[in-house]
Short mmCIF file of C-alpha atoms in Angstrom, two decimals:
data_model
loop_
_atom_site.label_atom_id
_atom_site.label_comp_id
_atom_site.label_asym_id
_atom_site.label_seq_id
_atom_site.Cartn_x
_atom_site.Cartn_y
_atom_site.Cartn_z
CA UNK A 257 8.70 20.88 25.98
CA UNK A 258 11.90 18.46 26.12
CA UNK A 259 13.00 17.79 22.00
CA UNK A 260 13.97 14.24 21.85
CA UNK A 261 16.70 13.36 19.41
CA UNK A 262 16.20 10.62 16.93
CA UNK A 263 18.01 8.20 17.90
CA UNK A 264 15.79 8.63 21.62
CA UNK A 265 12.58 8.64 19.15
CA UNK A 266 13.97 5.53 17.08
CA UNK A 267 14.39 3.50 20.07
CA UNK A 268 11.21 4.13 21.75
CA UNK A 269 9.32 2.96 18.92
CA UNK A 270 11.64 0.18 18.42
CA UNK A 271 11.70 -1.52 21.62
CA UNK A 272 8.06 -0.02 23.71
CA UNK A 273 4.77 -2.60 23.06
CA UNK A 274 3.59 -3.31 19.55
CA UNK A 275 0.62 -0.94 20.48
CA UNK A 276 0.74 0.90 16.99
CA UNK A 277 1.35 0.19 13.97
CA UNK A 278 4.46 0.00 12.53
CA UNK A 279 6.45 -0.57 9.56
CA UNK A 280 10.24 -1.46 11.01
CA UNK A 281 11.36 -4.82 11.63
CA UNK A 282 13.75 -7.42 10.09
CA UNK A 283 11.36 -9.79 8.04
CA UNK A 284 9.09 -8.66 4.82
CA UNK A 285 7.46 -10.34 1.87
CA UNK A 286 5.58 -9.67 -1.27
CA UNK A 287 5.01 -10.57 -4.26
CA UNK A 288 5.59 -9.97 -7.97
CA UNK A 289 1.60 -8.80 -8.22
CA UNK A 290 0.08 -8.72 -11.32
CA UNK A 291 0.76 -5.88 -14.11
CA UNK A 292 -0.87 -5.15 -17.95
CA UNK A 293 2.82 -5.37 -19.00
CA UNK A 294 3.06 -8.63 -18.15
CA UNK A 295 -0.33 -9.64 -20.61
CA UNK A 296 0.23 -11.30 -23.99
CA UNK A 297 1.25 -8.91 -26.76
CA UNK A 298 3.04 -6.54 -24.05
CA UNK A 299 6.62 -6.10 -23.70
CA UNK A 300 7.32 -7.03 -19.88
CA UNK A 301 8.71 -3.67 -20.03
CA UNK A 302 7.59 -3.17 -15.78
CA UNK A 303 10.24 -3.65 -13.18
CA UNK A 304 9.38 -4.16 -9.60
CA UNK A 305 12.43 -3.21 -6.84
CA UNK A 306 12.89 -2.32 -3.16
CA UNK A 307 13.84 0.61 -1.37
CA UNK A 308 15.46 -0.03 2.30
CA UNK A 309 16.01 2.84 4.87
CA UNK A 310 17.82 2.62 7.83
CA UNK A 311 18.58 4.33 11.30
CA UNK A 312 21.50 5.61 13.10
CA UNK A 313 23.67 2.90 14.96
CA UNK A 314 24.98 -0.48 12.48
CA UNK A 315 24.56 -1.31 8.75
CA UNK A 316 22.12 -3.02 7.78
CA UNK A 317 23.38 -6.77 6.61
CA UNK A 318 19.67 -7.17 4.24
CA UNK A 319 19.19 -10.67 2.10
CA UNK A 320 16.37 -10.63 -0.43
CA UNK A 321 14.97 -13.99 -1.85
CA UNK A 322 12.59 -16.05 -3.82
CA UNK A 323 11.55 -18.90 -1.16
CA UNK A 324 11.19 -21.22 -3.98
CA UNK A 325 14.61 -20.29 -4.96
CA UNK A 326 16.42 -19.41 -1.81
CA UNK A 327 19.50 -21.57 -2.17
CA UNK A 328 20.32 -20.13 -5.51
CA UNK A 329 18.71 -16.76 -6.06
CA UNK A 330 19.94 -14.47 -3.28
CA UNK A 331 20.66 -10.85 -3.21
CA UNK A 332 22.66 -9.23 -0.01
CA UNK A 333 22.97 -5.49 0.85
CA UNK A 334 25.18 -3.65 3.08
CA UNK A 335 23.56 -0.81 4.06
CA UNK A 336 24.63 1.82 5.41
CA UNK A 337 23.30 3.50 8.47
CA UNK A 338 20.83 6.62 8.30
CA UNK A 339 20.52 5.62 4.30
CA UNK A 340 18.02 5.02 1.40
CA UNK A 341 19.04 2.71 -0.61
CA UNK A 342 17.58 1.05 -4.07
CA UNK A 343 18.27 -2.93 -4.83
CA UNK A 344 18.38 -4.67 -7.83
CA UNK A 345 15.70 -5.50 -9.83
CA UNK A 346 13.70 -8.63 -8.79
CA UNK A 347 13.42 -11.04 -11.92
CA UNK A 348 11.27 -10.88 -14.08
CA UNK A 349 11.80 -14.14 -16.66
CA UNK A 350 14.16 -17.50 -16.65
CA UNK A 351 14.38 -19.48 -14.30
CA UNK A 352 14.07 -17.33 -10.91
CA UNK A 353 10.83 -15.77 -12.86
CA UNK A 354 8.19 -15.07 -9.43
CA UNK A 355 5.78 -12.67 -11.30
CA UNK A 356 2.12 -14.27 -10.34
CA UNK A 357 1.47 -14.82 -14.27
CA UNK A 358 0.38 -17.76 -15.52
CA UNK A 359 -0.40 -18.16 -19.74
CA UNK A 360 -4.17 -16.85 -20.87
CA UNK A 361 -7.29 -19.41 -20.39
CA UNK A 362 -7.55 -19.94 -24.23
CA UNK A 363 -3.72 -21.18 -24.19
CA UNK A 364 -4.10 -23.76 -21.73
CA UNK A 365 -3.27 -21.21 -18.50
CA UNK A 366 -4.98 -20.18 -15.61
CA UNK A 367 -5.42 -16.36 -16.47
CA UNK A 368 -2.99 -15.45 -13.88
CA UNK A 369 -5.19 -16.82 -11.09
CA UNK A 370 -4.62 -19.33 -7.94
CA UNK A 371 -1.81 -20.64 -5.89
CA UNK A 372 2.14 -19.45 -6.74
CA UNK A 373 4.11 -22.57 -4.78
CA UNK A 374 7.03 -21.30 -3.55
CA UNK A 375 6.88 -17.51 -4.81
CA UNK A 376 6.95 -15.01 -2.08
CA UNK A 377 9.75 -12.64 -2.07
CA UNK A 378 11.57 -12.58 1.55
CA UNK A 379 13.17 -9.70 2.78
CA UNK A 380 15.52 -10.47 6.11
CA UNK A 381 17.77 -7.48 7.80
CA UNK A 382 20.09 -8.57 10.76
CA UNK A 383 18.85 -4.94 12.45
CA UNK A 384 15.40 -3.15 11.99
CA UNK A 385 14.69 -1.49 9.01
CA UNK A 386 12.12 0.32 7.01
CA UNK A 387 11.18 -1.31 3.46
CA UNK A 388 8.96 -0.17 0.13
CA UNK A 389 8.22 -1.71 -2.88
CA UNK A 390 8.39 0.34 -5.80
CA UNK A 391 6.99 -0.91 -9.30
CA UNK A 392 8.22 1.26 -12.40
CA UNK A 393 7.05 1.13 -15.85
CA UNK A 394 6.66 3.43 -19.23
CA UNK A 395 4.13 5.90 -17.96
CA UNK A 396 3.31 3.56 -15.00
CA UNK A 397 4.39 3.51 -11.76
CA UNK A 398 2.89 2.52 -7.97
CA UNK A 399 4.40 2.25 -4.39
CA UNK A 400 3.96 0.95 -0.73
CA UNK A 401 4.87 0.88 2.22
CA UNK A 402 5.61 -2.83 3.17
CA UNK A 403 4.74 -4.09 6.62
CA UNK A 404 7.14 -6.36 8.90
CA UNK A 405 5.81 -9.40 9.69
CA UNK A 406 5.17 -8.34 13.53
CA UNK A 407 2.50 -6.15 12.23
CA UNK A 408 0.76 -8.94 10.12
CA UNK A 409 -2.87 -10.02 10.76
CA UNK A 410 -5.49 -13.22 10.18
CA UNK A 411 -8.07 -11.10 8.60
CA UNK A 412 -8.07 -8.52 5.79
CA UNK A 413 -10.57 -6.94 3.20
CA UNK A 414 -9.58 -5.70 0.02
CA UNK A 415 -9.42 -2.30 -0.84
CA UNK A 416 -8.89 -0.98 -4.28
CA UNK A 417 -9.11 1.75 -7.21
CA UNK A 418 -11.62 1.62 -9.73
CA UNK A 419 -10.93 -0.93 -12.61
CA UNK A 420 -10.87 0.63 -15.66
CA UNK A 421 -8.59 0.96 -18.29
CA UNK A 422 -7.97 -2.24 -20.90
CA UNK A 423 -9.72 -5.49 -21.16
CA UNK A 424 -5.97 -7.05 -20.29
CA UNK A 425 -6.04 -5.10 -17.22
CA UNK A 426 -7.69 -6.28 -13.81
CA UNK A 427 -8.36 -5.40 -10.39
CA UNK A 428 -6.71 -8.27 -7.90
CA UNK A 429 -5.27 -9.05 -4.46
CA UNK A 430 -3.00 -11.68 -3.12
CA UNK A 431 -2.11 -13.60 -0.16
CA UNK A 432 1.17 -14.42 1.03
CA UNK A 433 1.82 -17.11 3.85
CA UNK A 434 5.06 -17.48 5.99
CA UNK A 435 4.27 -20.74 7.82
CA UNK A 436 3.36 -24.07 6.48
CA UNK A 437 -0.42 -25.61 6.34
CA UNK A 438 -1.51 -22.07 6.44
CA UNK A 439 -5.26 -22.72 5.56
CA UNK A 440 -7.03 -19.29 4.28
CA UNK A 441 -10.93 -18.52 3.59
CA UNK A 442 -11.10 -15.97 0.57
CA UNK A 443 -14.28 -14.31 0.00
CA UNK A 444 -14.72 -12.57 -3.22
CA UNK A 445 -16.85 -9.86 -4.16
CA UNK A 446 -17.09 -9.83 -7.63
CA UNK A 447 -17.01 -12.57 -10.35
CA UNK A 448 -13.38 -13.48 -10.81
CA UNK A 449 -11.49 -14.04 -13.90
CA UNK A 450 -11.20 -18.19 -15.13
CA UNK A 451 -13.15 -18.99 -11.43
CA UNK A 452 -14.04 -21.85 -12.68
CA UNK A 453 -10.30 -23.38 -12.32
CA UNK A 454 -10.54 -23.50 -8.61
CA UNK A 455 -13.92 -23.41 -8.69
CA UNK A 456 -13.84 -20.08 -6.82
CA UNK A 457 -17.45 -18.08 -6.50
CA UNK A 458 -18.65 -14.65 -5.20
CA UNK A 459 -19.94 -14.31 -2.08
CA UNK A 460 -18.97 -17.55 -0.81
CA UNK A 461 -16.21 -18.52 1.62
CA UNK A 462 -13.00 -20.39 -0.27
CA UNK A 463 -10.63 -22.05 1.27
CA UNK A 464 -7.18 -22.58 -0.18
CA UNK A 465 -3.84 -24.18 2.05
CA UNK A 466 -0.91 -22.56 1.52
CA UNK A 467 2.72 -23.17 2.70
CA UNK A 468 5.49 -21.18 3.38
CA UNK A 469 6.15 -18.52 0.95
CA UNK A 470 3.06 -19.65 -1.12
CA UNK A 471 0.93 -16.71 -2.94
CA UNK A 472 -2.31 -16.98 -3.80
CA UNK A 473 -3.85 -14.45 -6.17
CA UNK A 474 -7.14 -13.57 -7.33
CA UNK A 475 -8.12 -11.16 -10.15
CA UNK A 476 -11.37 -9.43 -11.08
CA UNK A 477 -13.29 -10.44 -14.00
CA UNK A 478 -13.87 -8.31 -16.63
CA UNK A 479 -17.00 -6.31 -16.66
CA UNK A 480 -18.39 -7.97 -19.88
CA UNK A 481 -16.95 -11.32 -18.83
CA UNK A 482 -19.17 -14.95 -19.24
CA UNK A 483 -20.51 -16.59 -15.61
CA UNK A 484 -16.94 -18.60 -15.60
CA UNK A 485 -15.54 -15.32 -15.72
CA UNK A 486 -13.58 -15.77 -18.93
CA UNK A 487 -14.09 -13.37 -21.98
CA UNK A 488 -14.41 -9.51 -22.18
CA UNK A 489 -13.41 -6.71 -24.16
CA UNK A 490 -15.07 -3.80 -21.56
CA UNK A 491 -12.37 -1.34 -20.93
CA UNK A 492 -13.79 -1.84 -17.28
CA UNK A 493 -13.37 -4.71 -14.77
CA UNK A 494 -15.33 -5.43 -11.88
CA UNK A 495 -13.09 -4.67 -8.63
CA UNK A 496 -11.90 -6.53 -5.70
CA UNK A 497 -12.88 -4.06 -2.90
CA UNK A 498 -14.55 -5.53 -0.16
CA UNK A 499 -12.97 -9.33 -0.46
CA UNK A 500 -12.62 -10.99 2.85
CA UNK A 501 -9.29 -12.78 3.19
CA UNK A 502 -9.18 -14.75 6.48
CA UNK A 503 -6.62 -17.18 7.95
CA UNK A 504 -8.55 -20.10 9.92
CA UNK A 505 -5.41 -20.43 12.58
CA UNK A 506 -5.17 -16.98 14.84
CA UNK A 507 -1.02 -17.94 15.41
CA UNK A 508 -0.77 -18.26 11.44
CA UNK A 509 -1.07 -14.56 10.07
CA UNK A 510 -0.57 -13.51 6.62
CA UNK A 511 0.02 -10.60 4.54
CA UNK A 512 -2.55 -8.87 1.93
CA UNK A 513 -2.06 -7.05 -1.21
CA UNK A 514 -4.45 -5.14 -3.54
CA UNK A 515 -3.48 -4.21 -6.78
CA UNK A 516 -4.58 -3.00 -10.24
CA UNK A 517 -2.62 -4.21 -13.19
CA UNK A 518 -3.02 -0.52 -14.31
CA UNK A 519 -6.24 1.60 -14.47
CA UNK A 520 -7.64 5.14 -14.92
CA UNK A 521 -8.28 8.27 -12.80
CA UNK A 522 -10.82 6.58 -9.77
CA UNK A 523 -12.91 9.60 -9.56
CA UNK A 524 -15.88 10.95 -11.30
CA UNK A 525 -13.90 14.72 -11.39
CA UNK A 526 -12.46 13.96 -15.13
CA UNK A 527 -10.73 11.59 -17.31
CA UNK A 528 -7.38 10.95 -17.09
CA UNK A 529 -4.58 8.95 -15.68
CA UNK A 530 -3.38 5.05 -15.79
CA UNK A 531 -1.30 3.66 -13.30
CA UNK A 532 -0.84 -0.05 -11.84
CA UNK A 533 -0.86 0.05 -7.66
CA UNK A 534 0.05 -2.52 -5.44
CA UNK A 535 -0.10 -2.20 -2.05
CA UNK A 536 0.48 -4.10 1.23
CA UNK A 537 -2.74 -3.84 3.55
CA UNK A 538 -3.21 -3.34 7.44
CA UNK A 539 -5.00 -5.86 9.02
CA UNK A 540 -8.40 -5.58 10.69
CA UNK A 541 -6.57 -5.92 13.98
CA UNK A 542 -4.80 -2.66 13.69
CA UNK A 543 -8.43 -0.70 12.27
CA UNK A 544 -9.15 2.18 13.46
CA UNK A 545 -12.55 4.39 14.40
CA UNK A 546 -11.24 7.96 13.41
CA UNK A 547 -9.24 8.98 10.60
CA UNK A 548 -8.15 12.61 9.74
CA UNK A 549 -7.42 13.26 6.00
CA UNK A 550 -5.00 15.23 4.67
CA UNK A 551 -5.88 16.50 0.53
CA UNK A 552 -3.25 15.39 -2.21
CA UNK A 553 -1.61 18.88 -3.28
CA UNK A 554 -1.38 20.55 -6.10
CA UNK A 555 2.05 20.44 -8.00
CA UNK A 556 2.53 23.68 -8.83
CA UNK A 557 1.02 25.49 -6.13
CA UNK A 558 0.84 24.15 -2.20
CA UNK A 559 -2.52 26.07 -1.72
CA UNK A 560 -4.42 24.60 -4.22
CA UNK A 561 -6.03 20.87 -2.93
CA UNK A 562 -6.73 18.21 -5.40
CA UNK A 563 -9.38 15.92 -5.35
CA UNK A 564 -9.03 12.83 -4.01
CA UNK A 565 -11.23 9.30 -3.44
CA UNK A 566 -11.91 7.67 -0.46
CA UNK A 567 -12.33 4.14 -0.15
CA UNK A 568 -14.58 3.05 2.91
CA UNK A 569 -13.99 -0.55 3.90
CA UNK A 570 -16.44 -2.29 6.76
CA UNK A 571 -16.36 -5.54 8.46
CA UNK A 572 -19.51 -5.75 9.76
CA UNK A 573 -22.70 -3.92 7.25
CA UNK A 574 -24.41 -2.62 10.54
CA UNK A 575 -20.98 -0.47 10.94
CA UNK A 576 -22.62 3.92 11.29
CA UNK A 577 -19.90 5.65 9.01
CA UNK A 578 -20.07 9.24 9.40
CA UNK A 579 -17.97 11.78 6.99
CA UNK A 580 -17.26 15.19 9.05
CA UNK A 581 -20.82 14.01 11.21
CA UNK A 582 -22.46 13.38 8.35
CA UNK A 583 -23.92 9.60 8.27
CA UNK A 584 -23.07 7.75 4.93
CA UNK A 585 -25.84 5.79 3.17
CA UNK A 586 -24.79 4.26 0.00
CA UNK A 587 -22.77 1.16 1.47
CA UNK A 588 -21.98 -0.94 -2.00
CA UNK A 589 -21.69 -4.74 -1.90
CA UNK A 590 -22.20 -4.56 2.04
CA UNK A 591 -19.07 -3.99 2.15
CA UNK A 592 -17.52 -0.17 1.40
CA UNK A 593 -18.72 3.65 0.70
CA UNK A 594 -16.92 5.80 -1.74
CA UNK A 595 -16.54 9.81 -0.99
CA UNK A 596 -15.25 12.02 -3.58
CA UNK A 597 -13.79 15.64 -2.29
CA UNK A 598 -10.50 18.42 -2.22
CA UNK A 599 -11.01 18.81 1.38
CA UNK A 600 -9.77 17.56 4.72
CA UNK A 601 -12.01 15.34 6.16
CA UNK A 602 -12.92 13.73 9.62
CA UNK A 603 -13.95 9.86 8.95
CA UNK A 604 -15.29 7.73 11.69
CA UNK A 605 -17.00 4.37 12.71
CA UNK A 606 -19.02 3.31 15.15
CA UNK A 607 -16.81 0.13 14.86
CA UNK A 608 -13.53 -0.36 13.34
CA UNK A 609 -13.02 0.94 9.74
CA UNK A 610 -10.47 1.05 6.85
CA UNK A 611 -9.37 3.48 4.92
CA UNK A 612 -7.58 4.35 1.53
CA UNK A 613 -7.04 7.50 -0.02
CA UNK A 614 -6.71 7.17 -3.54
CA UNK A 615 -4.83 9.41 -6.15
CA UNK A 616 -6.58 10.78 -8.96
CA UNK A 617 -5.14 11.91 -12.43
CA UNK A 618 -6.16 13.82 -15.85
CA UNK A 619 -8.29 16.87 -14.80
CA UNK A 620 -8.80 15.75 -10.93
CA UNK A 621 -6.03 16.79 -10.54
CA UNK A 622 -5.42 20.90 -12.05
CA UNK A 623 -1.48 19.79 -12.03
CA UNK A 624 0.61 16.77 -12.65
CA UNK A 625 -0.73 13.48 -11.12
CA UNK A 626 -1.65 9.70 -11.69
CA UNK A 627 -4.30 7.14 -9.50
CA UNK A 628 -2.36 5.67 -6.38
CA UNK A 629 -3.46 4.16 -3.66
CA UNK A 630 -2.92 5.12 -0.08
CA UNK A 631 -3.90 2.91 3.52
CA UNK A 632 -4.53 5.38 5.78
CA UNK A 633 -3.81 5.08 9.61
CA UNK A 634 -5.71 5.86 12.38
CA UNK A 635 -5.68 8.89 14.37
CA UNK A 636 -5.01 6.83 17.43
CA UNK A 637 -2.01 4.81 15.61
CA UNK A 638 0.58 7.04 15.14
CA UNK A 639 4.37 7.03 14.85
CA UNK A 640 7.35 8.83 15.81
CA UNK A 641 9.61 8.26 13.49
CA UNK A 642 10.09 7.46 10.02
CA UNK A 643 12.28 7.42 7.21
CA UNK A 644 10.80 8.03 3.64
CA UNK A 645 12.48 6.98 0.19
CA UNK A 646 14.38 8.98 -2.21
CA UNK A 647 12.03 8.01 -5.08
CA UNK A 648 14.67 7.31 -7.82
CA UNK A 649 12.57 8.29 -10.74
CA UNK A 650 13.84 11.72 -10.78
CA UNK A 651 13.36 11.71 -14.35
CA UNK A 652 9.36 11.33 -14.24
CA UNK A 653 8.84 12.32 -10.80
CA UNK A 654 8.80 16.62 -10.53
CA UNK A 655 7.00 17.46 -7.08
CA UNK A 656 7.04 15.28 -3.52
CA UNK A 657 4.90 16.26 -1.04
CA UNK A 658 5.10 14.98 2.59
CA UNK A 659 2.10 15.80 5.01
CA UNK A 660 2.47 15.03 8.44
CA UNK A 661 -0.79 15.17 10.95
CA UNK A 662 -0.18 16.28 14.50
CA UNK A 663 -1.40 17.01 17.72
CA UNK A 664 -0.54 20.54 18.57
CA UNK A 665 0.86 19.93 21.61
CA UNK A 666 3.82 17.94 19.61
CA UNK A 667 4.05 20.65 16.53
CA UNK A 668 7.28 21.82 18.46
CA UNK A 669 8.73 18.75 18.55
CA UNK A 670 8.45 17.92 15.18
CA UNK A 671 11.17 17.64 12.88
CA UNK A 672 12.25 16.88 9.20
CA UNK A 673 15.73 15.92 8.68
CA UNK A 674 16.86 17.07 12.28
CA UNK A 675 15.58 20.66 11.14
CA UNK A 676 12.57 21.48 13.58
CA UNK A 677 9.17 23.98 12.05
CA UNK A 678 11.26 22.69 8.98
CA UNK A 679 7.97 23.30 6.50
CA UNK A 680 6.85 24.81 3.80
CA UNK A 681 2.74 25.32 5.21
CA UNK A 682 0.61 24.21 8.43
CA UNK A 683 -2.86 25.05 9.11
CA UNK A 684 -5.43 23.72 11.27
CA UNK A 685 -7.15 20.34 10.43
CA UNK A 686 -10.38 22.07 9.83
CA UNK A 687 -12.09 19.00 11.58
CA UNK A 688 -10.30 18.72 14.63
CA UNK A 689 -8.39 21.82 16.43
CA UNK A 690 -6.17 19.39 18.66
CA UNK A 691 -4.39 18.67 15.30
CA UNK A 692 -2.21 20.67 12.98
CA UNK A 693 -1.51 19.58 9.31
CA UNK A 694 2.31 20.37 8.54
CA UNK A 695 3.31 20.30 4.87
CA UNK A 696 7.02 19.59 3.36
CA UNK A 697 7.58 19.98 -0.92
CA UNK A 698 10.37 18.88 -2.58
CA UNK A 699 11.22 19.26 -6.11
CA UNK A 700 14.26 17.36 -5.91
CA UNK A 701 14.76 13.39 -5.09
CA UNK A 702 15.23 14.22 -1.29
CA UNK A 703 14.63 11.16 1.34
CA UNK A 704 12.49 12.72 4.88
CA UNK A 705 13.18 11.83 8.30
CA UNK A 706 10.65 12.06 10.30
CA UNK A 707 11.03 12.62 14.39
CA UNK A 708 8.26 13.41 16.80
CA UNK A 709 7.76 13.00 20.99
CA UNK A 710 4.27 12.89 19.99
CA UNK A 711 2.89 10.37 17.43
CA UNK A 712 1.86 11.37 14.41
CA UNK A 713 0.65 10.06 11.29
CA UNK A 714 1.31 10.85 6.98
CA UNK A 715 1.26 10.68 3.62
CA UNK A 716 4.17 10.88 1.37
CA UNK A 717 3.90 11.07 -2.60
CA UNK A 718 5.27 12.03 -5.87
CA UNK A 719 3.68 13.80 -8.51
CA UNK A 720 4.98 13.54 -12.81
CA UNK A 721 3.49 13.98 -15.70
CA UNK A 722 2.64 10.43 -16.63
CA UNK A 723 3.97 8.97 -13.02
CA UNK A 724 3.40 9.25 -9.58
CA UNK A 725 2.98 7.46 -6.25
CA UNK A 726 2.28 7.83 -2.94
CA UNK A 727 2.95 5.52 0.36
CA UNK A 728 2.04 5.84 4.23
CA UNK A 729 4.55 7.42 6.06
CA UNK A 730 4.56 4.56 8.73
#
């Protein structure tokens, strides 16, 4: 079979239908999303940056902004081609502050809850490019993939880790708009923290109006929290998962995060772990009905699989789930399943579904490793090229794994860093014997290029000690 060169691979994805998703393009947001740092009594000690990777062909001319601030607070890049490279710092006090933090109910503020005027965080690139988010902190540390604006979406549904850590830490999820009179229907799960403010209840359908580069953020209550959702000293929170986030105007979409301000190992396989995790969502639009899984590996040894949680996430409560043909039962708030296992699994729907593959730490784990969260992409969705971050936290960061899912009829064609069978294992996916699981480890801060004919699908992550992270490969 013909081996097509990236640049050949780059363009095809580029410039063919949006029929997959994908995660180049030349306009981003986010936001500064909630973090336990950030609480009263903590030292604002997390930093939140981006990472932007580029092709082969022209530098990248890349302007990052605040649109509240846009006329004075810019940042501009030059990047150069087939590069990672890290940006400053976003702000994180004065007068260019855009964290979504507001003061504590009892001191007059909204707990950190409601609409942000004016503080979405724009990303534009004159050519294509591929952009994370990475948020660093003491012994905390998440990171995403962030999705062009192309590939946005009008409806979403949370999906997040387990909330449990500190009473000052909370399960959450925002909404960024990029066009004015955006008006948004947010319905919440759970009890949510000072709801009384915007008078914002479970279970019912919200809606909020937000203009351009508006955020609007919501944040769990905690467990042990009064009706108004104020109060609480329960380690745990009640969690966001299932929260339907819908714009009203299909030709208005809008981006969704979920988030933990920092929490413990998800599972029920040990204790362990605390990590914060924000992460851009896909949209329902780009769902899928089969997803192959891949286990999180070991750091010290590539044969030995660590356990990992699966997050569930239906539209529609009628939706048959099935985990390797087995039919799931236990659908929680009529919204999402859970599954808890080390090995490779075959997920489907009988109707769309989404997935997340979440991280575990402490004893989960038989290695290094903290909670993460991971969307995971359809079988159907693939890619064909990508370019993954140098990490940058060399210092905490001591084993990256990349695995890359395949059809075996592209194995061949398959290639990291230009370097084709360039990996350390493949095997079978034990579910599916069209596909072939290919594994790359690094212990060294070493970007991946990714290059298929066929499309293929991945996870990328780092494993430390108190740190790690992991982000879709595209």
């Amino acid at each position: 079979m013909k081996r097509l060169t990236l640049t050949t691979c780059l363009f095809f994805l580029l410039f063919t239908a949006f029929t997959q998703q994908t995660h180049i393009g030349k306009e981003f947001w986010l936001g500064y999303g909630h973090h336990q740092f950030m609480e009263a009594g903590q030292n604002n000690s997390q930093d939140l940056y981006l990472i932007i990777t580029t092709g082969e062909g022209d530098s990248a001319n890349v302007e990052v902004t605040i649109e509240k601030h846009k006329e004075t607070w810019v940042k501009t890049y030059k990047v150069a081609p087939n590069s990672v490279f890290r940006t400053d710092n976003v702000p994180k006090s004065g007068t260019y502050d855009p964290r979504l933090l507001t003061p504590p109910i009892n001191f007059g503020g909204t707990g950190s809850v409601g609409k942000f005027n004016g503080l979405g965080i724009r990303v534009l690139s004159d050519i294509p490019i591929s952009l994370y988010s990475f948020y660093s902190g003491s012994a905390s540390t998440g990171a995403s993939l962030l999705l062009p604006v192309e590939a946005w979406g009008t409806t979403y549904f949370s999906n997040n880790t387990a909330q449990q850590y500190v009473p000052n830490a909370y399960s959450y999820m925002y909404v960024i708009a990029k066009d004015d009179s955006t008006v948004i229907d947010i319905t919440p799960t759970v009890r949510i923290r000072n709801q009384s403010f915007n008078n914002i209840k479970p279970n019912i359908a919200n809606r909020v109006t937000l203009n351009k580069g508006d955020i609007y953020q919501l944040l769990a209550a905690n467990m042990d929290s009064d009706s108004s959702g104020n109060g609480g000293t329960n380690s745990k929170g009640l969690e966001m998962t299932g929260t339907k986030i819908e714009s009203t105007d299909p030709n208005k979409k809008i981006a969704v995060f979920s988030g933990s301000s920092r929490t413990l190992n998800p599972g029920s396989c040990g204790s362990g772990g605390g990590d914060n995790d924000m992460v851009q969502l896909f949209p329902k639009e780009y769902w899928g009905l089969e997803y192959l899984t891949m286990p999180f590996l070991n750091s010290g040894n590539i044969g030995i699989k660590n356990t990992s949680t699966y997050k569930i996430v239906v539209a529609d409560s009628t939706t048959i789930v099935t985990v390797n043909d087995s039919v799931l039962t236990d659908l929680q708030k009529g919204t999402y399943y859970t599954y808890e296992t080390r090995e490779a699994l075959k997920i489907t729907g009988n109707k769309p579904i989404q997935v997340a593959q979440l991280m575990n730490g402490g004893a989960c784990n038989n290695g290094l490793g903290d909670p993460d969260n991971i969307p995971l992409t359809p079988v159907n969705s693939g890619i064909r090229y990508s370019h993954i971050f140098n990490d940058f936290e060399g210092t905490w960061i001591s084993t990256k794994y990349l695995s890359v899912l395949v059809h075996k009829d592209g194995l061949n064609t398959l290639s990291v860093n230009g370097v084709y069978n360039n990996f350390d294992s493949t095997y079978i996916h034990p579910k599916n014997n069209n596909y072939v699981v290919a594994i790359k480890k690094w212990k060294t801060s070493n970007s991946a290029k990714i290059s298929c004919e066929l499309p293929v699908t991945g996870i990328f992550y780092g494993l430390g000690s108190v740190n790690s992270y992991g982000v879709n490969i595209g």
